CSV table of C-alpha atoms in Angstrom, one decimal:
chain,number,residue,atom,x,y,z
A,144,MET,CA,16.9,2.8,52.1
A,145,SER,CA,14.9,-0.9,50.4
A,146,ALA,CA,16.0,-4.1,49.5
A,147,LEU,CA,17.3,-3.6,46.4
A,148,HIS,CA,17.3,0.0,45.7
A,149,GLY,CA,18.4,0.7,42.8
A,150,LEU,CA,18.4,-2.1,40.7
A,151,LYS,CA,17.4,-1.4,37.4
A,152,VAL,CA,14.5,-4.3,35.7
A,153,LEU,CA,13.6,-4.0,32.7
A,154,ASP,CA,9.4,-6.4,31.6
A,155,LEU,CA,8.8,-6.8,28.9
A,156,SER,CA,6.7,-10.2,29.3
A,157,ARG,CA,2.3,-9.5,29.7
A,158,VAL,CA,-0.9,-11.2,31.6
A,159,LEU,CA,1.1,-12.3,35.4
A,160,ALA,CA,4.1,-15.1,35.8
A,161,GLY,CA,6.2,-12.4,34.8
A,162,PRO,CA,4.3,-9.5,35.6
A,163,LEU,CA,3.9,-10.8,38.6
A,164,ALA,CA,7.7,-11.6,39.3
A,165,GLY,CA,7.9,-7.9,38.0
A,166,GLN,CA,6.1,-7.1,41.1
A,167,LEU,CA,7.4,-8.5,43.5
A,168,LEU,CA,11.0,-7.2,42.4
A,169,ALA,CA,9.4,-3.0,42.5
A,170,ASP,CA,8.4,-4.1,46.7
A,171,LEU,CA,11.8,-5.5,47.7
A,172,GLY,CA,12.9,-1.7,45.9
A,173,ALA,CA,14.3,-2.0,42.6
A,174,GLU,CA,13.1,0.1,39.3
A,175,VAL,CA,10.8,-1.5,36.9
A,176,THR,CA,9.6,-0.1,34.2
A,177,LYS,CA,7.6,-2.4,31.8
A,178,VAL,CA,7.5,-2.0,28.5
A,179,GLU,CA,4.0,-2.6,26.6
A,180,ARG,CA,2.6,-2.2,23.0
A,181,PRO,CA,1.6,1.2,22.5
A,182,GLY,CA,-2.6,1.9,22.3
A,183,GLU,CA,-3.9,-1.9,23.7
A,184,GLY,CA,-0.7,-2.7,26.5
A,185,ASP,CA,-0.8,-5.7,29.0
A,186,ASP,CA,-3.6,-8.2,27.2
A,187,THR,CA,-5.0,-7.8,31.4
A,188,ARG,CA,-6.0,-4.4,31.5
A,189,ARG,CA,-9.1,-5.9,29.3
A,190,TRP,CA,-9.7,-9.2,31.4
A,191,GLY,CA,-12.7,-7.2,32.8
A,192,PRO,CA,-15.0,-6.8,34.8
A,193,PRO,CA,-14.5,-5.7,36.9
A,194,PHE,CA,-12.9,-2.8,36.6
A,195,LEU,CA,-11.4,0.3,38.7
A,196,ALA,CA,-14.0,2.3,39.1
A,197,ASP,CA,-12.8,6.9,39.3
A,198,GLU,CA,-14.1,8.9,41.8
A,199,ASP,CA,-17.9,8.4,40.3
A,200,GLY,CA,-17.9,5.5,39.9
A,201,ALA,CA,-17.7,5.2,36.0
A,202,ALA,CA,-15.9,2.0,35.2
A,203,THR,CA,-12.2,2.4,34.3
A,204,PRO,CA,-9.5,0.8,31.3
A,205,GLU,CA,-8.0,0.1,34.0
A,206,SER,CA,-9.4,-4.1,35.3
A,207,ALA,CA,-8.8,-5.3,39.1
A,208,TYR,CA,-7.0,-8.0,37.2
A,209,TYR,CA,-4.2,-5.6,35.8
A,210,LEU,CA,-4.1,-4.3,38.8
A,211,SER,CA,-3.3,-7.3,40.4
A,212,ALA,CA,0.0,-7.4,39.4
A,213,ASN,CA,1.9,-4.9,38.1
A,214,ARG,CA,2.3,-2.0,41.3
A,215,GLY,CA,5.8,0.1,41.5
A,216,LYS,CA,6.7,-0.2,38.4
A,217,ALA,CA,6.8,2.3,35.6
A,218,SER,CA,5.0,2.0,32.2
A,219,VAL,CA,6.4,2.8,28.6
A,220,THR,CA,5.0,2.0,25.3
A,221,ILE,CA,7.1,0.9,22.9
A,222,ASP,CA,6.0,-1.3,19.4
A,223,LEU,CA,8.9,-4.1,19.8
A,224,THR,CA,8.2,-4.9,15.8
A,225,ARG,CA,10.0,-1.5,14.5
A,226,PRO,CA,13.4,-1.6,13.7
A,227,GLU,CA,13.4,1.3,16.2
A,228,GLY,CA,11.4,0.1,19.1
A,229,GLN,CA,13.6,-2.7,18.8
A,230,ALA,CA,16.7,-0.5,19.5
A,231,LEU,CA,15.5,1.6,21.9
A,232,VAL,CA,14.6,-1.6,24.3
A,233,ARG,CA,18.0,-3.1,23.2
A,234,ARG,CA,19.7,0.8,24.7
A,235,LEU,CA,17.0,0.1,28.0
A,236,ALA,CA,18.5,-3.7,28.3
A,237,ALA,CA,22.6,-2.4,27.9
A,238,GLY,CA,22.0,0.1,31.3
A,239,SER,CA,19.5,-2.5,33.0
A,240,ASP,CA,20.5,-5.6,35.9
A,241,VAL,CA,17.2,-7.5,34.9
A,242,VAL,CA,15.5,-8.6,32.3
A,243,ILE,CA,11.5,-10.5,32.1
A,244,GLU,CA,10.3,-12.0,29.4
A,245,ASN,CA,7.7,-14.5,29.1
A,246,PHE,CA,7.2,-14.9,25.0
A,247,LYS,CA,7.0,-17.9,23.2
A,248,ARG,CA,10.5,-19.8,22.5
A,249,GLY,CA,12.2,-18.1,20.3
A,250,GLY,CA,9.9,-15.1,19.7
A,251,LEU,CA,12.1,-12.6,20.9
A,252,ALA,CA,15.0,-13.3,18.6
A,253,ARG,CA,12.8,-12.0,15.2
A,254,TYR,CA,13.4,-8.9,17.1
A,255,GLY,CA,17.5,-9.8,18.4
A,256,LEU,CA,15.5,-9.0,21.6
A,257,ASP,CA,16.9,-13.1,22.9
A,258,TYR,CA,19.0,-14.0,25.6
A,259,PRO,CA,22.2,-13.9,23.4
A,260,ALA,CA,22.0,-11.0,20.9
A,261,LEU,CA,21.3,-8.6,24.8
A,262,LYS,CA,24.5,-10.3,27.2
A,263,ALA,CA,26.6,-9.2,23.9
A,264,LEU,CA,25.0,-5.3,25.1
A,265,ASN,CA,25.4,-6.4,29.0
A,266,PRO,CA,27.0,-9.8,29.5
A,267,ARG,CA,26.8,-9.3,33.1
A,268,LEU,CA,22.4,-9.3,32.4
A,269,VAL,CA,20.2,-11.3,34.6
A,270,TYR,CA,17.1,-12.4,31.4
A,271,CYS,CA,14.4,-14.2,32.9
A,272,SER,CA,12.7,-15.7,30.2
A,273,ILE,CA,9.3,-17.8,31.1
A,274,THR,CA,7.4,-20.0,29.1
A,275,GLY,CA,4.5,-22.6,29.1
A,276,PHE,CA,6.6,-26.0,28.2
A,277,GLY,CA,10.1,-24.7,28.6
A,278,GLN,CA,12.9,-24.1,26.0
A,279,ASP,CA,13.4,-27.3,24.9
A,280,GLY,CA,11.7,-30.7,24.5
A,281,PRO,CA,8.8,-32.0,22.2
A,282,TYR,CA,6.3,-29.3,23.7
A,283,ALA,CA,8.6,-26.5,23.5
A,284,ASP,CA,7.0,-24.6,20.5
A,285,ARG,CA,3.4,-25.4,22.9
A,286,PRO,CA,1.6,-22.7,24.4
A,287,GLY,CA,1.5,-22.9,27.4
A,288,TYR,CA,-2.3,-21.9,29.4
A,289,ASP,CA,-2.9,-21.7,33.3
A,290,LEU,CA,-6.0,-23.9,33.6
A,291,LEU,CA,-3.8,-26.8,30.7
A,292,VAL,CA,-0.6,-26.7,33.1
A,293,GLN,CA,-2.8,-27.5,35.9
A,294,GLY,CA,-4.1,-31.1,34.1
A,295,MET,CA,-0.4,-32.0,32.7
A,296,SER,CA,1.2,-31.5,35.8
A,297,GLY,CA,-1.6,-34.7,37.5
A,298,LEU,CA,-2.8,-31.1,40.2
A,299,MET,CA,-6.1,-31.2,38.8
A,300,SER,CA,-6.1,-35.4,38.9
A,301,ILE,CA,-5.5,-34.3,43.3
A,302,THR,CA,-7.8,-31.4,43.2
A,303,GLY,CA,-11.9,-32.1,43.4
A,304,GLU,CA,-13.7,-34.6,46.2
A,305,ALA,CA,-13.8,-38.0,45.7
A,306,ASP,CA,-16.3,-38.6,42.6
A,307,GLY,CA,-15.9,-35.7,40.7
A,308,GLU,CA,-14.5,-33.9,38.2
A,309,PRO,CA,-11.1,-33.1,38.0
A,310,MET,CA,-11.0,-29.6,39.3
A,311,LYS,CA,-8.4,-26.4,38.6
A,312,THR,CA,-7.7,-24.3,41.6
A,313,GLY,CA,-9.6,-20.9,41.8
A,314,VAL,CA,-6.6,-19.2,41.0
A,315,ALA,CA,-3.6,-19.4,38.8
A,316,ILE,CA,-1.6,-21.4,41.3
A,317,THR,CA,0.9,-21.9,38.4
A,318,ASP,CA,0.8,-18.7,37.5
A,319,LEU,CA,1.4,-17.4,40.1
A,320,CYS,CA,4.1,-19.8,41.7
A,321,THR,CA,6.4,-19.8,38.0
A,322,GLY,CA,6.4,-15.5,39.2
A,323,LEU,CA,7.7,-16.9,42.4
A,324,TYR,CA,10.4,-19.1,41.5
A,325,ALA,CA,11.6,-16.0,38.2
A,326,ALA,CA,11.4,-13.4,41.2
A,327,LEU,CA,13.2,-16.1,43.3
A,328,ALA,CA,16.1,-17.6,40.1
A,329,ILE,CA,16.0,-13.8,39.8
A,330,LEU,CA,17.4,-13.3,42.8
A,331,ALA,CA,19.8,-16.2,42.9
A,332,ALA,CA,21.1,-14.6,39.5
A,333,LEU,CA,21.3,-11.7,41.4
A,334,ALA,CA,23.7,-12.8,44.4
A,335,HIS,CA,26.7,-15.3,41.8
A,336,ARG,CA,26.7,-11.7,39.5
A,337,GLU,CA,27.7,-10.6,43.1
A,338,HIS,CA,30.7,-12.3,43.2
A,339,SER,CA,31.2,-14.3,39.2
A,340,GLY,CA,30.8,-10.7,38.1
A,341,GLU,CA,28.8,-12.3,34.8
A,342,GLY,CA,24.7,-12.6,34.2
A,343,GLN,CA,23.1,-15.5,33.4
A,344,TYR,CA,20.2,-17.4,31.1
A,345,ILE,CA,16.9,-18.5,33.3
A,346,ASP,CA,14.5,-20.7,31.1
A,347,LEU,CA,11.2,-21.5,33.6
A,348,ALA,CA,8.3,-23.5,32.1
A,349,LEU,CA,4.2,-23.7,34.0
A,350,LEU,CA,4.8,-27.0,33.2
A,351,ASP,CA,7.6,-27.9,35.6
A,352,VAL,CA,6.1,-25.3,37.9
A,353,ALA,CA,3.6,-27.5,38.8
A,354,THR,CA,5.2,-30.3,38.0
A,355,SER,CA,6.4,-28.6,41.3
A,356,LEU,CA,3.8,-28.6,43.3
A,357,LEU,CA,2.3,-32.6,43.8
A,358,SER,CA,4.6,-31.4,46.4
A,359,TYR,CA,4.9,-34.3,49.2
A,360,GLN,CA,1.9,-36.1,46.5
A,361,ALA,CA,4.8,-36.4,44.2
A,362,ASN,CA,7.1,-38.9,46.4
A,363,ASN,CA,3.8,-40.4,47.6
A,364,TYR,CA,3.8,-42.2,44.4
A,365,LEU,CA,8.1,-41.7,42.9
A,366,VAL,CA,8.8,-44.0,47.1
A,367,GLY,CA,5.3,-45.9,47.6
A,368,GLY,CA,4.3,-46.7,44.4
A,369,ARG,CA,0.7,-45.4,44.8
A,370,VAL,CA,-1.3,-43.2,42.6
A,371,PRO,CA,-2.8,-40.2,44.7
A,372,ALA,CA,-5.9,-39.7,44.5
A,373,ARG,CA,-8.8,-37.0,44.8
A,374,MET,CA,-10.4,-37.1,48.2
A,375,GLY,CA,-11.6,-34.2,48.4
A,376,ASN,CA,-10.6,-32.0,51.1
A,377,ALA,CA,-9.1,-34.9,53.3
A,378,HIS,CA,-5.0,-35.5,53.2
A,379,PRO,CA,-3.4,-38.8,52.3
A,380,SER,CA,-1.3,-38.6,55.3
A,381,ILE,CA,-3.0,-37.3,58.1
A,382,VAL,CA,-6.3,-38.2,59.6
A,383,PRO,CA,-8.6,-36.2,60.5
A,384,TYR,CA,-7.6,-33.1,59.1
A,385,GLN,CA,-10.6,-31.9,56.3
A,386,VAL,CA,-13.7,-30.2,56.6
A,387,PHE,CA,-16.7,-31.4,59.1
A,388,ALA,CA,-20.6,-30.5,58.4
A,389,THR,CA,-21.6,-28.0,61.7
A,390,ALA,CA,-24.7,-27.4,63.6
A,391,ASP,CA,-24.6,-24.5,61.3
A,392,GLY,CA,-21.9,-24.4,58.5
A,393,HIS,CA,-18.9,-26.3,58.2
A,394,LEU,CA,-15.5,-26.7,60.1
A,395,LEU,CA,-12.4,-27.2,58.9
A,396,LEU,CA,-10.4,-29.9,61.7
A,397,ALA,CA,-7.0,-29.7,61.2
A,398,VAL,CA,-5.0,-33.2,63.4
A,399,GLY,CA,-1.0,-32.7,62.8
A,400,ASN,CA,-0.7,-35.4,66.3
A,401,ASP,CA,-1.4,-38.0,68.3
A,402,GLY,CA,-1.7,-35.0,71.2
A,403,GLN,CA,-3.5,-32.6,69.1
A,404,PHE,CA,-6.5,-35.5,68.3
A,405,ARG,CA,-7.1,-37.4,72.3
A,406,ALA,CA,-7.0,-33.0,72.9
A,407,PHE,CA,-9.8,-33.0,70.6
A,408,CYS,CA,-12.1,-36.4,72.0
A,409,GLU,CA,-11.6,-34.2,75.6
A,410,ALA,CA,-12.9,-31.7,73.9
A,411,ALA,CA,-15.3,-33.3,71.9
A,412,ALA,CA,-17.0,-35.4,75.1
A,413,CYS,CA,-15.7,-38.5,73.7
A,414,PRO,CA,-12.3,-39.7,75.6
A,415,GLY,CA,-12.9,-43.4,74.3
A,416,LEU,CA,-11.8,-42.8,70.7
A,417,ALA,CA,-8.5,-41.8,71.7
A,418,SER,CA,-8.6,-45.2,74.4
A,419,ASP,CA,-9.2,-46.9,71.3
A,420,GLU,CA,-6.4,-48.4,69.7
A,421,ARG,CA,-7.5,-48.2,66.7
A,422,TYR,CA,-7.8,-45.0,67.2
A,423,ALA,CA,-4.9,-43.7,69.3
A,424,GLY,CA,-1.5,-43.3,65.9
A,425,ASN,CA,-2.4,-41.7,63.5
A,426,ARG,CA,-0.9,-44.4,61.1
A,427,GLY,CA,-4.0,-46.6,62.9
A,428,ARG,CA,-6.4,-43.3,61.8
A,429,VAL,CA,-4.9,-43.6,58.2
A,430,ALA,CA,-6.3,-47.5,57.8
A,431,HIS,CA,-8.8,-46.5,59.3
A,432,ARG,CA,-9.9,-43.7,58.0
A,433,GLU,CA,-13.8,-43.9,56.8
A,434,GLU,CA,-15.0,-45.6,60.1
A,435,LEU,CA,-13.2,-42.7,62.7
A,436,ILE,CA,-15.4,-40.1,60.1
A,437,ALA,CA,-18.2,-41.3,60.0
A,438,ARG,CA,-18.0,-41.9,63.8
A,439,LEU,CA,-16.7,-38.2,64.3
A,440,ALA,CA,-19.6,-36.6,61.9
A,441,PRO,CA,-22.8,-36.9,63.6
A,442,VAL,CA,-20.4,-35.2,67.2
A,443,LEU,CA,-19.1,-32.6,65.3
A,444,ARG,CA,-22.8,-31.9,63.9
A,445,GLY,CA,-24.3,-31.4,67.1
A,446,ARG,CA,-22.8,-28.4,67.7
A,447,THR,CA,-22.1,-24.4,65.9
A,448,THR,CA,-19.5,-23.5,64.0
A,449,ALA,CA,-18.5,-20.8,66.6
A,450,ASP,CA,-19.3,-23.0,69.5
A,451,TRP,CA,-16.5,-25.7,68.1
A,452,LEU,CA,-14.0,-22.6,67.8
A,453,HIS,CA,-14.6,-21.8,70.9
A,454,ARG,CA,-14.0,-25.2,72.9
A,455,LEU,CA,-11.4,-26.0,70.1
A,456,GLU,CA,-8.9,-22.6,70.5
A,457,ALA,CA,-9.2,-23.8,73.9
A,458,ALA,CA,-7.6,-27.2,73.6
A,459,GLY,CA,-5.5,-26.4,71.9
A,460,VAL,CA,-6.4,-28.3,68.7
A,461,PRO,CA,-6.0,-26.4,65.4
A,462,CYS,CA,-9.5,-25.7,63.7
A,463,GLY,CA,-10.4,-22.6,62.1
A,464,PRO,CA,-13.6,-21.8,59.7
A,465,ILE,CA,-14.5,-21.3,55.3
A,466,ASN,CA,-13.9,-17.9,55.0
A,467,THR,CA,-15.5,-15.7,51.9
A,468,VAL,CA,-13.1,-13.1,50.6
A,469,ASP,CA,-15.0,-10.3,51.9
A,470,GLN,CA,-14.8,-11.9,55.5
A,471,VAL,CA,-11.2,-12.3,55.0
A,472,PHE,CA,-10.8,-9.0,54.6
A,473,ALA,CA,-12.1,-7.9,58.2
A,474,ASP,CA,-10.0,-10.6,59.3
A,475,PRO,CA,-8.5,-8.7,63.1
A,476,GLN,CA,-5.1,-11.0,62.1
A,477,LEU,CA,-5.4,-10.2,58.4
A,478,ARG,CA,-5.8,-6.6,59.1
A,479,HIS,CA,-3.4,-6.3,61.5
A,480,ARG,CA,-0.7,-8.2,59.7
A,481,GLY,CA,-1.5,-4.6,56.7
A,482,MET,CA,-3.0,-6.9,54.0
A,483,VAL,CA,-4.3,-4.4,51.5
A,484,LEU,CA,-2.1,-1.5,50.7
A,485,GLU,CA,-4.4,1.6,50.4
A,486,LEU,CA,-2.0,3.5,46.9
A,487,ASP,CA,-3.6,7.1,45.3
A,488,HIS,CA,-3.9,6.0,42.0
A,489,PRO,CA,-4.8,8.8,38.8
A,490,LEU,CA,-8.2,7.5,38.2
A,491,ALA,CA,-8.9,6.4,41.7
A,492,PRO,CA,-7.2,8.1,44.6
A,493,GLY,CA,-7.4,5.1,47.7
A,494,LEU,CA,-7.8,2.5,45.8
A,495,ARG,CA,-6.9,-0.5,47.3
A,496,LEU,CA,-4.8,-3.5,46.7
A,497,LEU,CA,-3.6,-6.9,48.0
A,498,GLY,CA,-0.2,-6.3,50.4
A,499,ASN,CA,2.9,-8.6,49.9
A,500,PRO,CA,3.0,-10.6,53.2
A,501,ILE,CA,7.2,-10.4,53.5
A,502,ARG,CA,8.4,-8.3,56.4
A,503,LEU,CA,11.8,-7.6,56.4
A,504,SER,CA,13.3,-6.1,59.4
A,505,GLY,CA,15.8,-4.1,58.1
A,506,THR,CA,14.6,-3.3,54.4
A,507,PRO,CA,10.9,-2.5,54.7
A,508,LEU,CA,9.1,-3.4,51.3
A,509,ALA,CA,8.3,0.0,49.2
A,510,CYS,CA,4.4,-0.5,48.1
A,511,ARG,CA,4.0,2.8,47.2
A,512,ARG,CA,3.1,3.5,43.5
A,513,ALA,CA,0.1,2.3,42.3
A,514,PRO,CA,0.2,0.1,39.2
A,515,PRO,CA,0.6,3.3,36.3
A,516,ARG,CA,-1.2,4.0,33.2
A,517,LEU,CA,-0.6,2.9,30.1
A,518,GLY,CA,2.7,4.9,28.6
A,519,ALA,CA,2.7,7.3,31.7
A,520,ASP,CA,5.7,6.9,31.4
A,521,THR,CA,7.2,6.8,28.4
A,522,GLY,CA,8.6,10.6,27.9
A,523,ARG,CA,10.5,10.5,30.7
A,524,VAL,CA,11.8,7.4,31.0
A,525,LEU,CA,13.0,7.8,27.0
A,526,ALA,CA,14.7,11.6,28.7
A,527,GLU,CA,16.3,9.7,32.3
A,528,ARG,CA,17.5,6.5,30.8
A,529,LEU,CA,18.6,7.2,27.5
A,530,GLY,CA,18.8,10.9,26.6
A,531,LEU,CA,16.2,11.3,24.6
A,532,ASP,CA,15.3,14.8,23.9
A,533,GLU,CA,11.3,16.3,23.3
A,534,ALA,CA,11.4,16.7,20.2
A,535,GLU,CA,12.8,13.0,19.2
A,536,ILE,CA,10.8,11.4,21.8
A,537,ARG,CA,7.8,13.6,20.1
A,538,ARG,CA,8.9,12.4,16.8
A,539,LEU,CA,9.2,8.7,17.9
A,540,ARG,CA,5.2,9.2,19.0
A,541,ALA,CA,4.0,10.3,15.1
A,542,GLU,CA,5.4,7.7,13.7
A,543,ALA,CA,3.6,5.3,16.3
A,544,VAL,CA,7.1,4.3,17.3
A,545,ILE,CA,6.2,4.5,21.1
């Protein structure tokens, strides 16, 4: 049995942060019902190319982006702007443990689907709202996008080359981490409900999450008073900890302590650097960063990446290659860890998707169901959860409520 077996989640969210939270709960065994707009669905279904190809190689309506955050769910189409549609969602919420939504502040109140309305029907409900800037404050009514909050939070000010322009990360890191925080908060609220019997409201903001990702860089400012700056691939507190050019490419060198620095110097045939009082301790290496890097750079350019990996790994020095995405999924460690899932999809059997990194010894993850086609489960869910008969479901379809 999976960890969240029996838990019912109503996912009213779209795009990335909310859907990712729902997918994580589905992976852990929850029954997740995704409510989408009839005929259109989640915006990300159309965010391509690339799109999933069928057995004949033809593109389908399912984008790779949508497939990244919606496995394990049932898809139900309901028009929330229609009173009958709102009534259906209220009935689903009344029988659910969790609701996830990422409408603008107050967006669901006009439909009678906000937390106070649903709490009145189901006091045990855990209701998670995700917005750009939270439910209060001077920015609360602004739309929030990952790129904007990466800039506003300071993340972009510390990402990129020192003499280059501010840079976002290669993935929507704020959305992704908000989804992780949302799943964590939901599990905490469910744990509280176990002994209190009460649900609660969760208010998550992309800007808050992005700011939390500053981590030690934030404390470098709050404690030390120094405004962090872009340093490319270097680390503000550890040296050498960055990318170096080799004879045929690049190498990541991550020296985390003085013993590792001595081991590196021995493997690199430059023991004099380890005994130099300027470089023997990390504090000195940080203080003399530029001159030390200038001395190391020509040494590392003298051998190939493969040669350095062999030498340094044997010496216990943390190092690694910079893999392209195709190399990542050919890596023997990740293949062994099962970070690629193969799931049956009605349009493309053997669909390959990115896996979940969680490993639970007693309750293995339930990543067995491919992301659903739009509305694929509408009739079944309304019949099983709400007791609607075939005639009523046909009528709702004919009237475009579902």
